[in-house]
XYZ file of C-alpha atoms in Angstrom:
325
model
C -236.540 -51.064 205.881
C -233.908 -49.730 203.139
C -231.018 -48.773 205.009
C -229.397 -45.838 204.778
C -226.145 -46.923 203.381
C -226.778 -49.427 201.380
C -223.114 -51.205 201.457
C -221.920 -50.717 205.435
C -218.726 -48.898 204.216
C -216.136 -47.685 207.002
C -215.945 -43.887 207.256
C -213.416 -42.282 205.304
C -214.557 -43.097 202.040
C -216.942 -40.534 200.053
C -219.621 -43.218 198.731
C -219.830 -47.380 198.123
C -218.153 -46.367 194.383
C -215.103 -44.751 196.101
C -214.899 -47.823 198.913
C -215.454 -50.199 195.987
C -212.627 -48.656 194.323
C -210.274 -48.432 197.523
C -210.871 -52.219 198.006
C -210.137 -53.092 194.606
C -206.706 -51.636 194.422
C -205.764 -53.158 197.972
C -206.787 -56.235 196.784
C -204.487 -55.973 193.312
C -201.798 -54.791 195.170
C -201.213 -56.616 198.579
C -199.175 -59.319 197.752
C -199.360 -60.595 201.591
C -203.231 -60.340 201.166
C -203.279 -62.388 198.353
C -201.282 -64.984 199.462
C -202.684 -65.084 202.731
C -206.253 -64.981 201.462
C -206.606 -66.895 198.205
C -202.818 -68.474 197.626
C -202.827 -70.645 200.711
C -205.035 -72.660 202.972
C -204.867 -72.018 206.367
C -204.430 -75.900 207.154
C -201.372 -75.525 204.425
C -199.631 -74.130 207.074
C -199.575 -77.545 209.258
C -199.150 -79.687 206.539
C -196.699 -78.322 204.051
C -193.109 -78.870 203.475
C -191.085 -76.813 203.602
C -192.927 -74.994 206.833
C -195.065 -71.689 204.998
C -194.485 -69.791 208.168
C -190.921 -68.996 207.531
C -191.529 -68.821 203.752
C -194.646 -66.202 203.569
C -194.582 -64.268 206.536
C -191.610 -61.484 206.532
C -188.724 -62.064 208.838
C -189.334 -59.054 210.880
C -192.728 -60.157 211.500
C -191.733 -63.447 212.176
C -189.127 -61.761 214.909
C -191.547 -60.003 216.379
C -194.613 -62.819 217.064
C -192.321 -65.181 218.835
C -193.088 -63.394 222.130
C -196.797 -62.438 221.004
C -199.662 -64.171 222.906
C -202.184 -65.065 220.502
C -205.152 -63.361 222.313
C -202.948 -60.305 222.655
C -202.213 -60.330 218.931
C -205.992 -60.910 217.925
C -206.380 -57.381 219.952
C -203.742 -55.893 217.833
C -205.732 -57.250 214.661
C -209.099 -56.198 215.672
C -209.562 -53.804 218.661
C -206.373 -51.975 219.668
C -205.487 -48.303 218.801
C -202.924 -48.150 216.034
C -202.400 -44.347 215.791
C -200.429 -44.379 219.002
C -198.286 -47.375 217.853
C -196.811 -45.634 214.454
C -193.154 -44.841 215.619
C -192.617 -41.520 214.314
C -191.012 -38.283 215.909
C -194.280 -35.995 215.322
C -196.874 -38.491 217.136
C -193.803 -38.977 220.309
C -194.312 -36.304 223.029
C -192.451 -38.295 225.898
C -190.402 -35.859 228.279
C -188.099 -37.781 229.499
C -186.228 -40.422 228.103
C -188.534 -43.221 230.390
C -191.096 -41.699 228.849
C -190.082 -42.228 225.703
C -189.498 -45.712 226.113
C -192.673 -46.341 227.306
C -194.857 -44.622 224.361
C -192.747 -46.528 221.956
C -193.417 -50.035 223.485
C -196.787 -52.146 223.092
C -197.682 -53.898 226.263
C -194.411 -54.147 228.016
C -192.731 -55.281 224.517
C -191.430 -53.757 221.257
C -193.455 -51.782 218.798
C -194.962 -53.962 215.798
C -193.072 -53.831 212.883
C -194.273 -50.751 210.775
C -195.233 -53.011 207.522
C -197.275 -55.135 210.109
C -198.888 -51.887 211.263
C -199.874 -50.652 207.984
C -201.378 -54.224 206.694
C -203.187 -54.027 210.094
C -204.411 -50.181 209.303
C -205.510 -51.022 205.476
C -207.581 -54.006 206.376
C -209.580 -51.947 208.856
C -209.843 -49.142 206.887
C -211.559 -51.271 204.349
C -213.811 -53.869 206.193
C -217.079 -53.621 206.249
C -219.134 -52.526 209.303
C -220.344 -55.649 210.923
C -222.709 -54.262 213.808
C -226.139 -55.811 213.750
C -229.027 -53.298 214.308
C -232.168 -54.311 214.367
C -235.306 -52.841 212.231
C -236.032 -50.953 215.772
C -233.476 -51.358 218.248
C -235.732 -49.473 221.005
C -238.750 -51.881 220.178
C -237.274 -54.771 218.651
C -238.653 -57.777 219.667
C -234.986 -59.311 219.642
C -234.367 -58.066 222.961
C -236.954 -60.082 224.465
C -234.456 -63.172 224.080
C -235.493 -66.565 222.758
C -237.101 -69.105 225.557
C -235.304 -72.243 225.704
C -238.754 -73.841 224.963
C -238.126 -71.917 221.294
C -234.478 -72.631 221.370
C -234.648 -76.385 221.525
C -231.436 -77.967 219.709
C -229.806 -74.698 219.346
C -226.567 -73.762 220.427
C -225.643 -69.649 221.289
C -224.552 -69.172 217.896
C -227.620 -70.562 216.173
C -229.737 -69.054 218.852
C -228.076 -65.602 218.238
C -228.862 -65.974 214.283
C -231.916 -67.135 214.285
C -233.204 -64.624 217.044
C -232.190 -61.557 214.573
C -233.187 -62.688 211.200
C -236.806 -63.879 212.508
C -237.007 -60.226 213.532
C -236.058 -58.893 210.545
C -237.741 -61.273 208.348
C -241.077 -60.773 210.016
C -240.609 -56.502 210.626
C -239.568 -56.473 206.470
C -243.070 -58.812 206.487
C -244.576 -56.059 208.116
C -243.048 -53.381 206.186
C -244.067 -54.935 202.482
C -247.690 -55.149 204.260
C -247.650 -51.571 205.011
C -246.595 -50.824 201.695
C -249.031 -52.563 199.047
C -252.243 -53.191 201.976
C -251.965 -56.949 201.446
C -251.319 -59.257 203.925
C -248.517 -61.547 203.584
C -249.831 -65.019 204.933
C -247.492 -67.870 204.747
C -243.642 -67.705 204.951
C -241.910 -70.547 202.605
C -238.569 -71.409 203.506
C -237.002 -73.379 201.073
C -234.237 -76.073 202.530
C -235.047 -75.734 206.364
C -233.279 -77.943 207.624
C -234.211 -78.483 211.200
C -236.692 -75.608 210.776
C -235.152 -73.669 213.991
C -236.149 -70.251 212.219
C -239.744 -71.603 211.113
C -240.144 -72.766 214.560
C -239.315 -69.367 216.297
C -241.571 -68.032 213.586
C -244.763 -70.163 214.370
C -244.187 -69.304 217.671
C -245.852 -66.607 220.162
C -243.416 -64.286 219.657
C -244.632 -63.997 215.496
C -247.624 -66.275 214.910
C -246.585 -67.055 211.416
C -247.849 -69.304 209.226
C -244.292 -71.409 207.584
C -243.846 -74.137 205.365
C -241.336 -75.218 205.395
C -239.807 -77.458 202.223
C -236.405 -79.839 203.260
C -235.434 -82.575 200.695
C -233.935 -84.690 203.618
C -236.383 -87.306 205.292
C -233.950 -86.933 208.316
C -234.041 -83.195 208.749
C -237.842 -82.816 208.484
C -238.460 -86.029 211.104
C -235.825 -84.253 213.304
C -237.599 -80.875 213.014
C -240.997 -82.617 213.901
C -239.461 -84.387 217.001
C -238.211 -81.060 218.060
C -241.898 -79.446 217.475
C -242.955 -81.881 220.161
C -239.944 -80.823 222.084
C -241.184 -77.375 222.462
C -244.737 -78.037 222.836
C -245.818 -77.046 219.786
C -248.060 -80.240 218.665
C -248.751 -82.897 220.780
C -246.478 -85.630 221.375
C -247.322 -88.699 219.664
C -249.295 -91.264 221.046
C -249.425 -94.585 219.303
C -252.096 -97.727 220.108
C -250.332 -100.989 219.838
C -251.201 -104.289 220.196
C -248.481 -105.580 222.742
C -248.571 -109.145 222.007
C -248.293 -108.427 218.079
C -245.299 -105.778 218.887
C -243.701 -107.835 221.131
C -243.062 -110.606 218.784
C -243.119 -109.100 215.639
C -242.136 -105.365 216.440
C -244.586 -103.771 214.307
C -247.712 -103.481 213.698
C -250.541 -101.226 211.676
C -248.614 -98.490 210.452
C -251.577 -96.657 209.099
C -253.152 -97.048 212.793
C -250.108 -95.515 213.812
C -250.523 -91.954 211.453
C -254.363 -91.910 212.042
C -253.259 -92.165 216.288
C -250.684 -89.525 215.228
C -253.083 -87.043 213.068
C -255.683 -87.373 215.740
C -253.649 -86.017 217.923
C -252.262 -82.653 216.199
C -254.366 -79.084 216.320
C -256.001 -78.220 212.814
C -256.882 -74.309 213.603
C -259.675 -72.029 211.088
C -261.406 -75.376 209.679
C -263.559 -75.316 206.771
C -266.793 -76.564 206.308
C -265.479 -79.604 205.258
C -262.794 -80.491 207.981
C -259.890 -79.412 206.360
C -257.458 -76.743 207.327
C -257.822 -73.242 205.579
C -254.561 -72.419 204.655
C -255.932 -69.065 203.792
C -256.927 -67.574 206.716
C -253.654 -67.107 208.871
C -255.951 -66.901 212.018
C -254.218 -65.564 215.494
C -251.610 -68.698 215.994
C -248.862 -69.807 214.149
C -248.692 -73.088 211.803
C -245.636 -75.397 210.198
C -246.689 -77.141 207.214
C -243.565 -79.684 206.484
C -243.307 -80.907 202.639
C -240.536 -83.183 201.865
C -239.310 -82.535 198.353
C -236.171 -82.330 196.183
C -236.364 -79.022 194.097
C -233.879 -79.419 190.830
C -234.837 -77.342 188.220
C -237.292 -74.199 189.965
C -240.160 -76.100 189.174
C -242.628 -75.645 192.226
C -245.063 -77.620 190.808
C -244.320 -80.719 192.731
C -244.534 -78.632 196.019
C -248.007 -77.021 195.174
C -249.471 -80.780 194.665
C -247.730 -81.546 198.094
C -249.874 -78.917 199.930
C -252.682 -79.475 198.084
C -252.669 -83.161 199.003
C -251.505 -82.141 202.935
C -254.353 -79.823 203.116
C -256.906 -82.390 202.448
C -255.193 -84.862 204.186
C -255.432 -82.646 207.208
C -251.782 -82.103 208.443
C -251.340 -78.966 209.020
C -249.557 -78.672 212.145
C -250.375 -75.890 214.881
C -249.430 -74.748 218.553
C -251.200 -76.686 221.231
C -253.704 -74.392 223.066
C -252.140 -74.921 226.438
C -248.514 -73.944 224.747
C -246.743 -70.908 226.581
C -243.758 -69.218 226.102
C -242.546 -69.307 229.969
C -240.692 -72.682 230.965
């Protein structure tokens, strides 16, 4: 799992001490770097008075973006070949004076300013390399793709993130398993959220066991409705009296969670009933405990499974679940 660099430096720099080094006297020296990242906001460019446009940019840059579409100058920033842009006699080798014009143009218009240019060429030269690779981009289980079963309330983005780190976080899982021969049973997650990376976790694909710990009663009755969502418990099924709900609109709540608990898979029981939260068994569980950590004490949260475990709520996939639509 260590990689082999272990900062993603460009190429051209002997080691991380010499790229650390690079970076820092770009950084101390670019005055259009640090007014463009750290002096100015970029919504201080719509809002200020007089406009910053005129007053940070330079004038030849300035000249040259009026006739710039913006996609075509996002290729100039981030994928376009600068060597062949630098105006100089040794990198020309045009024959004729067409030619000529034509190697020193840039789609159909004038060359980039040269200062432009070299901003462009130092930022590359020192940004990081941001190509995702896998653990084991020939096995990965990434590639699979999550179902949309897994990927309830996410969008591509989310989907995209959460696909990766699950496979990293359970292959590193894996790894630290291989390393000291003991099992690694329960993933915590502190601050899930909507538990979209627990969820892909507990599911088929992993078979983990998460808990996961969110301080917001929203989130964590959110992340349950989505459980339900993608089959992984149940959905809730609630005995009412009609008459009483009708003209009250409630009625027993605690009828209400036993209807609820009854309904929701308890897998590896012990003698007694209650779940093992030992044994990971062969299916995945999400344990949800809704606390407010301040001060690193995780003594609140180790009463809070205690309590859950003997109340009986851990929550596990249905038996019937699948990963196909």
């Amino acid at each position: 799992m260590v990689p082999e660099k272990l900062l993603p430096y460009p190429p051209g720099h002997k080691d991380a001490e010499a790229y650390v080094e690079a970076l820092l006297a770009f950084i101390t020296s670019s005055h259009t770097l640090q007014t463009l990242c750290g002096g100015i906001h970029i919504l201080d460019f719509m809002t200020k008075e007089p406009d910053l446009y005129a007053a940070v940019l330079p004038n030849d840059w300035r000249k040259w973006l009026e006739d710039v579409e913006t996609m075509e100058f996002l290729d100039l920033l981030m994928r376009d070949d600068l060597t062949c842009l630098y105006d100089s006699p040794s990198q020309s080798k045009a024959t004729s004076p067409s030619q000529e014009s034509e190697s020193k143009s840039w789609r159909g218009r004038p060359l980039p300013p040269r200062s432009l240019l070299d901003y462009i060429s130092s930022i590359r030269s020192l940004s990081l390399d941001r190509t995702f690779r896998g653990p084991n981009e020939t096995t990965s289980r990434s590639s699979v793709g999550l179902s949309r079963r897994i990927a309830v309330g996410m969008k591509p983005k989310k989907a995209h993130e959460v696909e990766n780190f699950a496979t990293f976080v359970d292959a590193l899982a894996n790894s630290l398993t291989d390393e000291s021969n003991q099992r690694i049973s329960h993933f915590l997650d502190f601050g899930s959220g909507q538990n979209y990376l627990g969820r892909v976790l507990a599911s088929p694909l992993y078979s983990r066991q998460v808990i996961a710990v969110e301080r917001k009663h929203l989130n964590v009755d959110g992340a349950k409705r989505m459980d339900v969502g993608a089959k992984m418990v149940e959905r809730e099924v609630i005995w009412r009296n009609k008459k009483q709900w009708k003209a009250t609109g409630f009625d027993d709540a605690e009828n209400e969670r036993q209807a609820y608990l009854a309904n929701l898979v308890i897998d590896n029981p012990t003698s007694d009933g209650r779940p093992n939260m030992s044994d990971a068994g062969n299916r995945g569980k999400i344990l949800y405990v809704e606390h407010d950590i301040q001060d690193g004490n995780l003594d609140p949260v180790i009463l809070k499974l205690s309590k859950k475990a003997v109340d009986g709520e851990a929550v596990a996939l249905n038996n019937d679940w699948r990963e196909s639509e």
